[in-house]
Coordinates of C-alpha atoms in Angstrom, one line a residue:
M92 CA 102.9 111.3 122.7
T93 CA 101.3 109.8 126.8
Q94 CA 99.9 112.6 127.1
R95 CA 97.9 113.0 124.3
L96 CA 96.7 109.6 124.6
D97 CA 95.8 109.9 128.4
E98 CA 94.0 113.2 127.5
T99 CA 91.8 110.4 125.6
R100 CA 91.2 107.5 128.0
G101 CA 93.4 105.8 124.5
R102 CA 90.9 106.5 122.3
A103 CA 91.0 109.5 120.6
S104 CA 88.8 109.8 118.0
G105 CA 91.6 111.5 114.9
F106 CA 92.1 107.9 115.0
D107 CA 88.4 107.2 113.8
V108 CA 88.4 110.1 111.3
L109 CA 91.7 108.8 110.0
R110 CA 90.2 105.4 109.4
L111 CA 86.4 106.3 107.3
T112 CA 88.8 109.3 105.7
L113 CA 90.9 106.5 104.7
A114 CA 88.3 104.9 103.8
I115 CA 85.9 106.6 101.7
G116 CA 90.2 108.1 99.5
V117 CA 90.7 104.0 98.7
L118 CA 86.9 103.6 97.6
M119 CA 87.4 107.0 94.6
V120 CA 90.6 105.5 93.9
H121 CA 88.4 102.8 92.7
S122 CA 85.9 103.8 91.0
V123 CA 89.0 105.1 88.5
D124 CA 90.1 102.0 87.1
I125 CA 86.6 100.5 87.6
A126 CA 84.7 102.9 85.7
H127 CA 87.5 103.6 83.0
G128 CA 90.2 101.0 82.9
L129 CA 93.1 99.3 84.1
A130 CA 94.8 102.4 82.0
A131 CA 93.1 105.5 83.7
G132 CA 94.1 104.0 87.3
D133 CA 97.8 104.2 85.9
E134 CA 97.4 107.7 85.2
L135 CA 95.7 108.8 88.3
F136 CA 99.1 106.7 89.8
S137 CA 101.6 108.7 87.4
S138 CA 99.8 111.9 88.0
V139 CA 100.5 114.9 90.8
L140 CA 97.8 113.6 92.8
R141 CA 100.5 110.5 92.8
P142 CA 101.9 110.8 96.7
F143 CA 98.1 111.8 97.6
V144 CA 97.0 108.1 96.7
R145 CA 100.1 105.7 97.5
I146 CA 100.0 107.2 101.0
K147 CA 96.6 105.7 102.0
L148 CA 97.5 102.1 102.7
P149 CA 100.7 102.7 104.2
M150 CA 98.2 105.2 107.0
F151 CA 96.7 102.6 107.6
F152 CA 98.9 99.4 108.2
A153 CA 100.4 102.8 110.5
I154 CA 96.7 103.0 112.2
S155 CA 97.1 98.9 112.4
G156 CA 100.6 99.1 113.9
F157 CA 100.0 101.8 116.6
L158 CA 96.5 100.9 117.8
V159 CA 96.8 97.1 117.4
T160 CA 100.3 97.2 120.2
A161 CA 98.0 99.3 122.5
S162 CA 96.1 95.8 122.3
F163 CA 98.3 93.3 122.8
V164 CA 100.0 95.5 125.3
K165 CA 97.1 95.4 127.8
A166 CA 95.5 91.8 126.9
P167 CA 95.3 89.5 129.3
G168 CA 98.0 87.9 127.1
M169 CA 99.7 86.1 123.8
A170 CA 96.5 84.2 122.4
Q171 CA 94.2 86.2 124.4
F172 CA 95.4 89.2 121.7
L173 CA 95.9 86.8 118.7
W174 CA 92.2 85.2 119.7
Q175 CA 91.3 88.9 119.6
R176 CA 92.3 90.3 116.9
A177 CA 90.9 86.5 114.7
L178 CA 87.1 87.4 116.2
R179 CA 87.8 90.6 114.8
I180 CA 89.4 89.7 111.3
Y181 CA 87.4 86.1 110.3
P182 CA 83.3 86.4 110.8
A183 CA 82.7 89.2 109.0
L184 CA 85.0 88.5 106.4
V185 CA 83.6 84.3 106.5
A186 CA 80.4 86.4 105.3
A187 CA 81.9 89.4 103.1
V188 CA 83.2 85.4 101.6
L189 CA 79.9 83.8 101.0
V190 CA 78.0 86.6 100.3
F191 CA 80.1 87.3 97.5
S192 CA 80.3 84.0 96.4
F193 CA 76.8 82.5 97.0
V194 CA 74.7 86.1 96.0
I195 CA 76.6 88.5 93.6
G196 CA 78.4 85.4 92.2
P197 CA 75.4 83.5 90.4
A198 CA 73.6 86.5 90.2
F199 CA 75.6 88.4 87.7
T200 CA 77.8 85.4 86.1
V201 CA 77.7 84.9 83.0
F202 CA 77.7 80.9 82.9
S203 CA 74.6 78.3 84.1
T204 CA 73.9 77.8 88.2
S205 CA 75.3 74.5 87.5
H206 CA 78.4 75.1 85.7
Y207 CA 79.2 78.3 88.2
L208 CA 78.8 75.6 91.4
T209 CA 81.1 73.5 90.3
D210 CA 83.4 75.6 88.5
P211 CA 87.3 75.2 90.0
L212 CA 87.5 79.6 91.0
L213 CA 84.7 79.5 93.0
A214 CA 86.4 76.8 94.9
R215 CA 89.4 78.8 95.2
Y216 CA 87.4 81.6 96.0
L217 CA 86.3 80.8 99.3
L218 CA 89.6 79.9 100.1
N219 CA 89.6 84.0 100.8
A220 CA 88.3 82.7 104.0
T221 CA 91.1 82.1 105.7
G222 CA 93.0 85.4 104.4
C223 CA 96.1 83.7 103.8
S224 CA 95.1 82.4 100.1
I225 CA 93.6 85.1 97.8
S226 CA 91.3 84.9 94.8
F227 CA 90.1 87.5 92.7
E228 CA 88.2 86.2 90.3
L229 CA 84.8 84.5 90.2
P230 CA 83.8 82.2 87.6
G231 CA 81.8 84.2 84.5
V232 CA 81.5 87.8 87.0
F233 CA 82.6 90.9 85.7
G234 CA 84.7 90.0 82.5
A235 CA 83.7 92.6 80.0
N236 CA 84.1 94.8 82.8
P237 CA 86.4 97.8 82.2
H238 CA 88.3 95.9 85.6
P239 CA 87.8 92.4 84.2
R240 CA 87.5 89.7 86.2
T241 CA 88.3 90.7 89.0
V242 CA 85.5 90.7 92.4
N243 CA 88.4 92.0 95.0
T244 CA 91.5 93.5 95.0
Q245 CA 92.0 95.1 97.8
L246 CA 91.8 91.1 99.8
W247 CA 95.6 91.5 98.8
T248 CA 96.5 93.1 102.1
L249 CA 94.6 90.4 104.2
P250 CA 97.4 88.5 104.4
F251 CA 100.4 90.7 105.4
E252 CA 98.4 92.0 107.7
L253 CA 98.0 88.8 108.7
G254 CA 101.3 88.4 109.1
C255 CA 102.4 91.7 111.5
Y256 CA 100.1 89.9 114.2
L257 CA 102.3 86.9 114.0
L258 CA 105.2 89.4 113.6
L259 CA 104.4 91.3 116.8
V260 CA 103.8 88.3 118.1
L261 CA 107.5 86.2 117.5
V262 CA 108.4 89.7 118.6
A263 CA 107.6 89.9 122.0
T264 CA 108.2 86.2 122.1
V265 CA 111.3 85.7 121.3
V266 CA 112.8 89.5 122.9
T267 CA 112.7 89.6 126.0
R268 CA 113.7 92.9 126.7
G269 CA 114.5 96.1 124.4
R270 CA 111.4 95.5 122.3
A271 CA 111.2 99.2 121.4
T272 CA 114.6 98.9 119.6
C273 CA 113.4 95.1 118.0
L274 CA 111.1 97.0 116.0
L275 CA 113.1 99.8 115.6
L276 CA 115.7 98.3 114.0
L277 CA 113.4 95.8 112.0
T278 CA 111.0 98.7 110.3
L279 CA 115.1 100.4 109.4
L280 CA 117.2 97.2 108.0
S281 CA 113.9 96.1 106.2
S282 CA 113.3 99.4 105.0
A283 CA 117.0 99.7 103.5
G284 CA 117.0 96.2 101.9
L285 CA 114.1 96.8 100.5
F286 CA 115.4 99.8 98.3
L287 CA 118.4 98.9 97.5
Y288 CA 116.9 95.8 96.5
K289 CA 115.2 98.4 94.4
V290 CA 117.0 100.6 92.9
R291 CA 119.5 98.1 92.2
A292 CA 116.9 95.6 89.9
Q293 CA 115.5 99.2 88.2
G294 CA 117.8 102.0 88.9
W295 CA 117.6 105.4 89.7
V296 CA 114.0 105.6 87.7
P297 CA 110.6 106.3 89.1
V298 CA 108.5 103.3 89.4
P299 CA 106.0 102.6 87.9
P300 CA 102.8 103.5 88.8
G301 CA 100.6 101.0 91.1
P302 CA 100.1 101.2 94.3
V303 CA 102.9 100.6 96.9
S304 CA 104.0 96.5 98.0
G305 CA 102.9 95.0 101.4
Y306 CA 106.4 94.8 102.5
L307 CA 106.1 99.0 103.0
L308 CA 102.4 98.3 104.6
M309 CA 104.4 95.9 107.3
S310 CA 107.0 98.4 107.5
C311 CA 104.6 101.0 108.5
F312 CA 102.8 98.9 110.8
L313 CA 106.2 97.5 112.5
A314 CA 106.7 102.3 113.1
G315 CA 103.4 102.5 113.6
A316 CA 103.8 99.8 116.8
W317 CA 107.3 100.8 117.6
L318 CA 105.9 104.7 118.0
Y319 CA 103.5 102.9 120.7
L320 CA 106.3 101.3 122.8
C321 CA 108.0 105.3 122.6
R322 CA 104.6 106.7 123.7
D323 CA 106.7 108.0 126.7
R324 CA 109.7 108.9 124.6
M325 CA 108.6 110.7 121.8
P326 CA 107.9 114.1 121.5
Y327 CA 104.1 115.3 119.7
C328 CA 105.5 118.4 117.9
P329 CA 103.1 119.8 115.5
R330 CA 106.7 120.9 113.2
L331 CA 108.2 116.9 113.8
F332 CA 104.2 116.2 111.6
G333 CA 104.9 119.0 108.9
L334 CA 108.3 117.0 108.0
S335 CA 107.2 113.5 108.0
L336 CA 104.8 114.1 106.3
A337 CA 106.2 116.6 103.6
A338 CA 108.9 113.7 103.7
S339 CA 106.6 110.6 103.4
L340 CA 105.1 112.6 100.2
L341 CA 108.0 112.8 98.3
L342 CA 109.7 109.7 98.8
L343 CA 106.5 107.8 97.7
G344 CA 105.6 109.9 94.9
V345 CA 108.8 112.0 93.6
V346 CA 112.3 110.2 95.3
P347 CA 112.8 106.9 92.6
G348 CA 112.6 103.8 94.7
G349 CA 112.1 106.4 97.9
D350 CA 108.4 104.6 98.9
H351 CA 110.2 102.5 100.7
L352 CA 111.9 104.9 103.2
A353 CA 109.0 106.4 104.3
A354 CA 107.4 103.8 106.9
L355 CA 108.8 106.0 109.6
P356 CA 108.1 109.7 108.5
V357 CA 104.7 108.1 107.5
A358 CA 104.0 105.6 110.7
Y359 CA 104.7 109.7 112.4
A360 CA 101.9 111.7 110.3
T361 CA 99.3 108.7 110.9
V362 CA 100.1 109.3 114.3
Y363 CA 100.7 113.1 115.0
L364 CA 97.4 112.9 113.3
G365 CA 94.9 110.3 115.3
L366 CA 96.3 111.3 118.4
R367 CA 94.1 115.1 117.2
N368 CA 91.2 113.9 119.4
P369 CA 88.3 116.5 117.4
R370 CA 85.3 116.5 118.5
R371 CA 83.6 113.7 118.1
G372 CA 80.2 113.3 116.3
V373 CA 78.0 111.6 114.0
Y374 CA 81.2 111.4 111.1
A375 CA 84.4 109.9 113.7
S376 CA 81.3 106.9 114.6
G377 CA 81.3 105.8 111.0
A378 CA 84.5 104.4 111.6
R379 CA 83.0 101.0 113.3
F380 CA 81.9 100.2 109.3
S381 CA 85.6 101.2 108.1
Y382 CA 85.9 97.0 107.5
G383 CA 82.8 96.1 105.9
I384 CA 83.6 99.6 103.6
Y385 CA 86.9 97.4 102.3
L386 CA 85.5 94.1 102.9
Y387 CA 82.2 95.3 100.1
G388 CA 83.7 98.3 98.6
F389 CA 85.4 97.0 95.2
A390 CA 82.7 93.9 94.5
V391 CA 80.0 96.7 94.9
Q392 CA 81.4 98.8 92.9
Q393 CA 82.3 96.8 90.1
A394 CA 78.6 95.6 90.4
V395 CA 77.6 99.1 89.0
A396 CA 80.0 99.3 86.7
S397 CA 78.2 95.9 84.5
V398 CA 75.3 97.5 85.0
G399 CA 74.1 99.4 81.9
W400 CA 72.2 101.9 82.9
V401 CA 74.4 103.1 84.3
P402 CA 77.3 105.3 83.0
R403 CA 80.7 105.1 83.3
V404 CA 82.0 107.2 84.6
W405 CA 84.6 107.6 88.0
Y406 CA 82.5 109.6 90.4
L407 CA 79.0 107.9 89.3
N408 CA 80.4 104.6 90.2
F409 CA 81.8 106.2 93.6
A410 CA 79.0 107.8 94.7
L411 CA 76.2 105.1 93.9
G412 CA 78.9 102.4 95.0
G413 CA 79.4 104.1 97.9
L414 CA 76.3 104.7 99.3
I415 CA 75.3 100.2 98.8
T416 CA 78.9 99.4 100.4
L417 CA 77.6 101.9 103.4
A418 CA 74.6 100.0 103.7
L419 CA 76.2 96.6 103.7
A420 CA 79.2 97.7 105.7
V421 CA 76.7 99.0 108.7
L422 CA 75.0 95.7 108.4
S423 CA 78.0 93.5 108.2
Y424 CA 78.6 96.2 111.1
H425 CA 75.4 94.6 113.1
L426 CA 75.0 91.9 112.4
V427 CA 78.4 89.5 112.3
E428 CA 81.0 92.7 113.9
A429 CA 79.4 94.0 116.8
P430 CA 77.5 90.5 117.9
T431 CA 80.8 89.0 118.0
L432 CA 82.9 91.0 119.5
R433 CA 79.3 91.4 122.7
R434 CA 79.7 87.7 122.8
L435 CA 84.1 87.8 122.7
K436 CA 85.8 85.5 125.8
T437 CA 89.1 84.9 127.1
F438 CA 90.4 81.1 127.1
A439 CA 93.6 79.8 129.2
G440 CA 96.4 81.6 128.3
F441 CA 99.8 83.8 129.2
R442 CA 98.7 85.8 132.0
R443 CA 100.4 88.2 132.2
P444 CA 100.1 91.4 130.4
V445 CA 103.1 91.7 127.5
A446 CA 106.1 93.6 128.8
T447 CA 106.8 96.8 126.8

């Protein structure tokens, strides 16, 4: 894998293509239950598309594990790394929470303005800006939608993402040698532990419809981080990619409880695709808007579903909601994310790059 990284100077366009494709895929999946209700979403997760629907978030976290670890290793120190992550996550998140709370909320609530602004749900929702305490409801908003009273269901993954960053720092702080081995052991132990727990609790029966667990997402992050630390020894092999992808789809869609064993094959298949490095064009450049799509997508699609003159069918919700989401993501990038990253300044901390 090192050769592939060197050929692209560490900026393989495959990761950008994947990020944008996965973000669009999330919008498409959400359009089903937003337009047709939670039962329709469960049917999608129970259909033959089940493994393809469920693999999106694990792939996102595998990408994050690989690329964030690369950033971590190159950072001047741990304090700088955490500062960089905070500037990447929080400014756009805070801006989005304020937009939802004081623009979208008042526009779509069934309550009076005074009732809305004094309702405890609003204060609880504002805590979403911390990334740790997540609330999905705003007072009187989207209550009549097929997916009722939910503004931002996708934010449930954010505390797990932040937990991954802290876990990475903890491993680097506590383990002075063999960090790659430590990450592999953590991945294997967490995967095996979750698998055995689920099998014991549910038996050998298919898991209920719905997305994967947050703990699997953390395992995928750890697996992606391990792949980066082992990049010198890890082969870039199309046959291994094929086996990993097949195993991922089987574990996520067929094997009872098998999704908890999918972290390593998902991570390898994801990183393999990310390192493919197709010719960089307009589509790959759109990956810079993927965080904005993540932040704004669900709420925008809910707003589209609540407008009476728009038929509630998934493809219209996906198309119209996607266009509006993209516009907001572009604004988020140019008005919040890019200016913040341009002003990124490190401060005093550990000065040596983090060893692998």
